[in-house]
Coordinates of C-alpha atoms and ligand atoms in Angstrom, one line a residue:
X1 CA 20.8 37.3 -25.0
X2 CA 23.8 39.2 -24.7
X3 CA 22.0 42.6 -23.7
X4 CA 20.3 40.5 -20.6
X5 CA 23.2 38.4 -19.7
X6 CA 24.7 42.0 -19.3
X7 CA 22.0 43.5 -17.5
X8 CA 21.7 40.5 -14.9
X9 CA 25.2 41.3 -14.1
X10 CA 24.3 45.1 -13.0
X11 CA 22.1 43.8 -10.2
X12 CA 18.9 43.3 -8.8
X13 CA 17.2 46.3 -10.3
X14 CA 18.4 45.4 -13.9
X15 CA 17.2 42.3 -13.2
X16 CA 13.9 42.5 -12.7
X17 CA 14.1 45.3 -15.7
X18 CA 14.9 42.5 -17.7
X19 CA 12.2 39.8 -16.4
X20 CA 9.6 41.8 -18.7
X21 CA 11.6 43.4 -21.7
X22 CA 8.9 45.1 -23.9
X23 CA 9.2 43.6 -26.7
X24 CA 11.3 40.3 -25.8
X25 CA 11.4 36.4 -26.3
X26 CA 9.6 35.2 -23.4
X27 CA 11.7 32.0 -21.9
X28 CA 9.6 29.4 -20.2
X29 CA 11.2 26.4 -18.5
X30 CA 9.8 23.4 -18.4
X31 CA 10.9 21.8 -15.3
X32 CA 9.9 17.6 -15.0
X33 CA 10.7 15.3 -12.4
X34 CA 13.0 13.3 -14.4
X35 CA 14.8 13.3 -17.9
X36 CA 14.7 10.3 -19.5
X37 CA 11.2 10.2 -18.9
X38 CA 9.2 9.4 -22.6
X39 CA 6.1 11.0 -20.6
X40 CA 7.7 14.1 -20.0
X41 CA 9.6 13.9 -23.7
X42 CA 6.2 13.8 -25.0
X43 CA 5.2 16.8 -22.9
X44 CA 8.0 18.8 -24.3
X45 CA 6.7 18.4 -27.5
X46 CA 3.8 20.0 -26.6
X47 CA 5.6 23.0 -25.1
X48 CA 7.1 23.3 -28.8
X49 CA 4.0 23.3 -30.6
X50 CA 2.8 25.8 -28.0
X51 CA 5.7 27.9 -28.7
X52 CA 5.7 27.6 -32.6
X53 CA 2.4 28.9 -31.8
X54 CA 2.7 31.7 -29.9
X55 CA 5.9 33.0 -31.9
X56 CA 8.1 34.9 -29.4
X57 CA 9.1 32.0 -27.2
X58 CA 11.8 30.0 -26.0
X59 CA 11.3 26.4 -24.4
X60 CA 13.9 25.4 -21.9
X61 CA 13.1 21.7 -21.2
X62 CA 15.1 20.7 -18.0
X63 CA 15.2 18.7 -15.5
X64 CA 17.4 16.2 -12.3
X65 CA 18.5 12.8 -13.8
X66 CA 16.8 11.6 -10.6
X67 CA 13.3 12.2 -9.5
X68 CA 14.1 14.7 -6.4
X69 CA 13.5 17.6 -5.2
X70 CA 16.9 18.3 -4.2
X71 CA 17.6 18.0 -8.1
X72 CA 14.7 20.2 -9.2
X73 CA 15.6 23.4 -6.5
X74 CA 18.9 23.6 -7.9
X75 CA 17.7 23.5 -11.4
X76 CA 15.3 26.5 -10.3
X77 CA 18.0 28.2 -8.6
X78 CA 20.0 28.2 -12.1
X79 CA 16.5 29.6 -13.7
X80 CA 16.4 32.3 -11.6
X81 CA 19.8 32.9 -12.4
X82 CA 19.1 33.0 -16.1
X83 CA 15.9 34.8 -15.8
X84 CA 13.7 32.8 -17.1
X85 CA 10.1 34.7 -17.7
X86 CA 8.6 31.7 -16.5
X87 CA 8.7 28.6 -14.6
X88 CA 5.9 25.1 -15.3
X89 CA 7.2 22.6 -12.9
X90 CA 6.2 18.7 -12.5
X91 CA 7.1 18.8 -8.3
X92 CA 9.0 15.5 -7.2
X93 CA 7.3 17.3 -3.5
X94 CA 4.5 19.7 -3.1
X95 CA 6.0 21.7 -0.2
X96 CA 10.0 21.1 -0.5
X97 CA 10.1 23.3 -3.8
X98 CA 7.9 26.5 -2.3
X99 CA 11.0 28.7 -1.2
X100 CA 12.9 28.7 -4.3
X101 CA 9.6 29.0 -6.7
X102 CA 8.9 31.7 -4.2
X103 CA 11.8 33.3 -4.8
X104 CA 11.6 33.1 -8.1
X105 CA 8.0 34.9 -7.8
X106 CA 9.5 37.6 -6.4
X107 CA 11.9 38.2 -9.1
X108 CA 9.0 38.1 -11.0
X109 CA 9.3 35.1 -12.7
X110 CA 5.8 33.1 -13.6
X111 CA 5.2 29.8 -11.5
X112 CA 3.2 27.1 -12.4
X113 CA 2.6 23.5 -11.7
X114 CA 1.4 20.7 -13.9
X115 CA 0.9 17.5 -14.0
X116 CA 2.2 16.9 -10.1
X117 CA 1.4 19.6 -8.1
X118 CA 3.5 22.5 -5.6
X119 CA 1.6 24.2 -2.9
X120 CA -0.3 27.0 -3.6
X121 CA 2.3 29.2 -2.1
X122 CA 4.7 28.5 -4.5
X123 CA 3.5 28.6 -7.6
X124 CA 0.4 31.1 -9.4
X125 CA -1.8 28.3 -10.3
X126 CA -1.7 24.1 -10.5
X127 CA -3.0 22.6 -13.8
X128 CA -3.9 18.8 -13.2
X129 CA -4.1 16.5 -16.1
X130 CA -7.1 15.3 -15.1
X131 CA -9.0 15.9 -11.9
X132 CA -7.5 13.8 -9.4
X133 CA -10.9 11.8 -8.1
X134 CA -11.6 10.7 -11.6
X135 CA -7.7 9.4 -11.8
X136 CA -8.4 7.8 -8.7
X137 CA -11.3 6.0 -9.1
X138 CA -10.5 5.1 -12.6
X139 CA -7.6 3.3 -11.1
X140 CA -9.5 1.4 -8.9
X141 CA -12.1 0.5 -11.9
X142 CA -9.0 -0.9 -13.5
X143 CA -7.8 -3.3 -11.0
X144 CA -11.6 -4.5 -10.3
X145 CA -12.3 -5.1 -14.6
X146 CA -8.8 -7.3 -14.0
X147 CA -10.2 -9.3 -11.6
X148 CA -12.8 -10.4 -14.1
X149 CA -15.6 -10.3 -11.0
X150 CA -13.3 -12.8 -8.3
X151 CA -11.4 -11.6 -5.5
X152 CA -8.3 -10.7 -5.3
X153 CA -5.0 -9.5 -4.3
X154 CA -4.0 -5.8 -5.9
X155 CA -1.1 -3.8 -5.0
X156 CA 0.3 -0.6 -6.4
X157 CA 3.6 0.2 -7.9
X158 CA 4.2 4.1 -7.6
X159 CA 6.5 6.5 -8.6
X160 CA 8.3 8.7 -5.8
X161 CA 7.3 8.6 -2.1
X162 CA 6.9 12.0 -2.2
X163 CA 5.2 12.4 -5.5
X164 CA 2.1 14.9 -4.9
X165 CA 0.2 13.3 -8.3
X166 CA 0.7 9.6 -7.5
X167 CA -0.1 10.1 -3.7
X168 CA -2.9 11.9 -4.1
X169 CA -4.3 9.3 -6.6
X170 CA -3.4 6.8 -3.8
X171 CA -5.4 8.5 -1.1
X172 CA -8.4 8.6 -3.5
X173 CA -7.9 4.7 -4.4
X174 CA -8.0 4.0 -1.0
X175 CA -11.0 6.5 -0.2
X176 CA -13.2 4.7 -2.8
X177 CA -11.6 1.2 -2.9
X178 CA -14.2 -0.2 -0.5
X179 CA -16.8 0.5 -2.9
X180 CA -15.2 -2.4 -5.3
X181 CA -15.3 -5.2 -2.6
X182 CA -12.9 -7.6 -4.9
X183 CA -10.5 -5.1 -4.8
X184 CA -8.1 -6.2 -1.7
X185 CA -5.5 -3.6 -1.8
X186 CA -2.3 -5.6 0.1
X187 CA 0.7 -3.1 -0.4
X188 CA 2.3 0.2 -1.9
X189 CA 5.7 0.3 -3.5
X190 CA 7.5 3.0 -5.1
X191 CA 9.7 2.7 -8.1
X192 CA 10.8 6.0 -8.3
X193 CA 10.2 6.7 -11.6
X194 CA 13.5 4.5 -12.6
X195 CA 12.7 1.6 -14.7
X196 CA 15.2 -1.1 -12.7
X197 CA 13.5 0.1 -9.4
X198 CA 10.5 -0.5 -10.5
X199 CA 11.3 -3.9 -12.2
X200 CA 12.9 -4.8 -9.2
X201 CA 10.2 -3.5 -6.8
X202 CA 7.3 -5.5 -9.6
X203 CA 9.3 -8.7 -8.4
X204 CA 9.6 -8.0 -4.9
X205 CA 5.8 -7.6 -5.0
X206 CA 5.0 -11.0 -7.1
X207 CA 7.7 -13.1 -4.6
X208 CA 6.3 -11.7 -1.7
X209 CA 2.7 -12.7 -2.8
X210 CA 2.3 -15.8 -4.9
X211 CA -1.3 -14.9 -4.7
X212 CA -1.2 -11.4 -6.6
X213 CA -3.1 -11.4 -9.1
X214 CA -3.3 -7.4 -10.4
X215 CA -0.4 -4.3 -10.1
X216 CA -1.5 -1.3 -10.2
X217 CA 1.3 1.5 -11.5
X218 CA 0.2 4.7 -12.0
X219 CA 3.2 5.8 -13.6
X220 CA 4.4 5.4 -16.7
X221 CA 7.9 4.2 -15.6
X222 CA 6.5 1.6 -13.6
X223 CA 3.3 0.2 -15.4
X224 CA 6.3 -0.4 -18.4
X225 CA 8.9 -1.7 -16.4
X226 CA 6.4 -4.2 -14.2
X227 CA 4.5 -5.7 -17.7
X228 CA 8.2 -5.9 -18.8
X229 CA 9.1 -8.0 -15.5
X230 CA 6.0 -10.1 -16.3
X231 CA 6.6 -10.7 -19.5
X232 CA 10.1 -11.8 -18.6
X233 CA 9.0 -14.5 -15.9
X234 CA 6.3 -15.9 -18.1
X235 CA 4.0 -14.6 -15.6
X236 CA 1.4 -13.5 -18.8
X237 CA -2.0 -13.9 -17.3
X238 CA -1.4 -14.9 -13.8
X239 CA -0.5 -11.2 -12.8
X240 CA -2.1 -8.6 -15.1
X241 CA -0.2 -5.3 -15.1
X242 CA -2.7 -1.7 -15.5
X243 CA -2.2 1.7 -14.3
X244 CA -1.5 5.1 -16.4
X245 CA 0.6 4.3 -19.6
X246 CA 2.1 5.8 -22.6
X247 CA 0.3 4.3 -25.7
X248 CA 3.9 4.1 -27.3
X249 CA 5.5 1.9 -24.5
X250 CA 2.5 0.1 -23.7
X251 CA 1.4 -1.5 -27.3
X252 CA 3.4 -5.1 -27.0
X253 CA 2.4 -5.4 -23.9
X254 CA -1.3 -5.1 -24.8
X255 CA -1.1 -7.1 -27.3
X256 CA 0.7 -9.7 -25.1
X257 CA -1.9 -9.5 -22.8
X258 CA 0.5 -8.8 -19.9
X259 CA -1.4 -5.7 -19.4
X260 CA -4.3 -5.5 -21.2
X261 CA -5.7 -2.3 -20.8
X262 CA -4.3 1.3 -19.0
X263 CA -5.2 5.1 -18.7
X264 CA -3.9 8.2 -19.3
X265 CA -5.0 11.9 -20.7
X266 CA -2.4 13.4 -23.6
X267 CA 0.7 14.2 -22.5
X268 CA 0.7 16.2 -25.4
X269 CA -1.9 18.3 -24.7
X270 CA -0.4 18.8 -21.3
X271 CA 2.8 20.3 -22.2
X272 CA 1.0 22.4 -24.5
X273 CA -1.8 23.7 -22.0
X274 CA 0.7 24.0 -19.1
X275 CA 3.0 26.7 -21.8
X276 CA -0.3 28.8 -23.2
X277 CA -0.7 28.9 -19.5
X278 CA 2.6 30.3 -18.5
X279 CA 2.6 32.4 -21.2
X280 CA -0.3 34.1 -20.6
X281 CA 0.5 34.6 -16.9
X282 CA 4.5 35.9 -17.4
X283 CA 3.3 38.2 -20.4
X284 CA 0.4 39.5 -18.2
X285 CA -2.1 38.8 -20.6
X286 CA -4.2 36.3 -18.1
X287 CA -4.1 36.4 -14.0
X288 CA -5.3 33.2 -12.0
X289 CA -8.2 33.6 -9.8
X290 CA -10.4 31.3 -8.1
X291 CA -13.1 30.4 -9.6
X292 CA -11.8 32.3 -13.0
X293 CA -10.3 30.3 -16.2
X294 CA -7.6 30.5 -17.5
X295 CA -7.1 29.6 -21.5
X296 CA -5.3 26.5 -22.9
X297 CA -5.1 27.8 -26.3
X298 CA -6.5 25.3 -28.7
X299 CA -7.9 23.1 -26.0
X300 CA -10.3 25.8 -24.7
X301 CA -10.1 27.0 -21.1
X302 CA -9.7 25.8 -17.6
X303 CA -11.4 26.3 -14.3
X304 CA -9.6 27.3 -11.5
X305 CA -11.0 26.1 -7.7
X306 CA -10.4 27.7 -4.2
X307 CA -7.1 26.2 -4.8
X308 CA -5.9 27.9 -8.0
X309 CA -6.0 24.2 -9.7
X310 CA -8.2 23.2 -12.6
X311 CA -8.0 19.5 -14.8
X312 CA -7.1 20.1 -18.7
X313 CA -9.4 16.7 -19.7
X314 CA -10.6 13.2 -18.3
X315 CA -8.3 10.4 -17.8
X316 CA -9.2 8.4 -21.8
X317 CA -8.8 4.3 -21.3
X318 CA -6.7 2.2 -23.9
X319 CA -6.9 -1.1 -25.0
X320 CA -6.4 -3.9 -28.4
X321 CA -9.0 -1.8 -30.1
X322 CA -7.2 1.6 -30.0
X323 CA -3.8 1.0 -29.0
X324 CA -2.7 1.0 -32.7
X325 CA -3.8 4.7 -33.4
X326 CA -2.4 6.6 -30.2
X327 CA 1.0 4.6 -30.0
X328 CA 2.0 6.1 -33.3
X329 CA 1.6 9.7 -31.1
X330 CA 2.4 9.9 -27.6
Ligands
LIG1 C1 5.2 9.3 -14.9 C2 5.3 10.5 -14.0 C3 4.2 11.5 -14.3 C4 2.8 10.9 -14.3 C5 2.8 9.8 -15.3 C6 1.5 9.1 -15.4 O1 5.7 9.5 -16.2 O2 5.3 10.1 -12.7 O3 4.3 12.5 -13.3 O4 1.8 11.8 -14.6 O5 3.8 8.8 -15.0

């Protein structure tokens, strides 16, 4: 550490010198929208096992208290500094963070995205958890199975506004929505990833429409913090709560019936496919190319499309009958 902190000092040249020592720890950060985040925590632990794995590396887990990207550039601007081998970043905004990862391309740092993409200018590939039609529609399958075949009022609880995994997941919900005519889709919210926005924003939706009947939150933060608000109003049944969950948050609320049933791929898995990924790509062992794969390690390989993104696995459903065994993991 010494001999690079040293070399960094001597300028540019020594720098990128030291972005591929020969025979080195390779440093990948893993950059998330938020800290405090038990999705992202979870994620983390799969960079370790990664690591542990592959021997010579270093996880630096980091990221803004806040979901922004204002947070997140300045975090990659301090990467840079260090120089980091590589960069996996969770973008709070697909287009916002594309100068900075840029610039850290150029100083030949590895860029990917997971789990909420950057535009493919600034980064080398984009790993989705799962592809972003089947998160989508799986959504919207949620709400409708809620509904228990009436009509009725759904709206959704997001993260961020600028979010690139929860609005595209949006834009496919309301692509397909017309396919489940009892789905009536009245409003859009965003949390931001903070549990007492999203508590807050879960009332604001149930005041403002006595006749909701499902919320939708595809986040983690907010599918918690809005089964929490319902739980707290005695509200049990009359709105059900669904959306992408972590097993571990989500089990007393299943069991409650406040929300009865979720989604969501391993966060696990994630972290770990997202740092074989980087890995492979800073060491230049692997190069993205469309149509090409790319391996996960342990979890076999993935397919990049036109846009250098490929999905790790499908979206897997929860509910009484499992909830027991995957809340003891993620
Ligand atoms: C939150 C974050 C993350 C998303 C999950 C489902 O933890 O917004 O990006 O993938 O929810």
């Amino acid at each position: 550490m010494k001999f690079l902190k040293s070399l960094a000092i001597g300028g540019a040249m020594a720098l990128a010198f030291a972005a591929q020592p020969a025979s080195a720890e390779t440093t990948i950060a893993l950059l998330v929208k938020n800290l405090g985040n038990g999705f992202f925590d979870a994620a983390a632990k799969g960079a370790e096992q990664a690591a542990a794995e592959l021997g010579d590396v270093t996880i630096i887990y980091t990221g803004p208290t806040a979901a922004t990207p204002e947070g997140q550039i300045e975090i990659i601007n301090s990467l840079i500094a260090q120089n980091v081998n590589a960069i996996a970043v969770s973008a709070n905004d697909a287009d916002a963070l594309v100068p900075a990862l840029k610039k850290a391309m150029e100083r030949g740092i590895a860029v990917i995205s997971f789990d909420s993409g950057v535009a493919a200018e600034g980064r080398q590939m984009n790993l989705y958890a799962s592809a972003p039609d089947q998160i989508g529609e799986k959504l919207v399958q949620l709400a409708d199975e809620q509904l228990g075949g009436q009509p009725g009022n759904v709206a959704i609880l997001s993260a961020t506004s600028t979010a690139t995994n929860q609005n595209a997941w949006i834009e496919i919900f309301k692509d397909v929505v017309g396919n489940y005519p009892n789905v009536n889709l009245t409003s859009v919210v965003y949390g931001d990833d903070k549990q007492d926005k999203s508590y807050t924003e879960a009332k604001g939706l149930i005041d403002s429409n006595p006749n909701l009947r499902v919320i939708v939150a595809p986040t983690t933060v907010g599918i918690a913090a809005a089964a929490q608000y319902v739980t707290d109003n005695g509200l049990i049944g009359k709105v059900i709560v669904t959306g992408l969950g972590l097993p571990s948050e989500m089990a007393a609320h299943v069991k409650s019936g406040a929300a009865p049933t979720f989604a969501l791929w391993n966060p696990i898995d994630l972290g770990y496919a997202a740092t074989v990924i980087a890995y492979n790509l800073a060491t230049g062992k692997e190069t993205a190319a469309a149509g090409g794969e790319l391996s996960m390690g342990k979890l076999g390989n993935v397919t990049l499309d036109d846009t250098l993104s490929g999905p790790m696995a499908p979206p897997f459903t929860f509910d009484a009958s499992n909830i027991d065994e995957f809340a003891v993991i993620y």
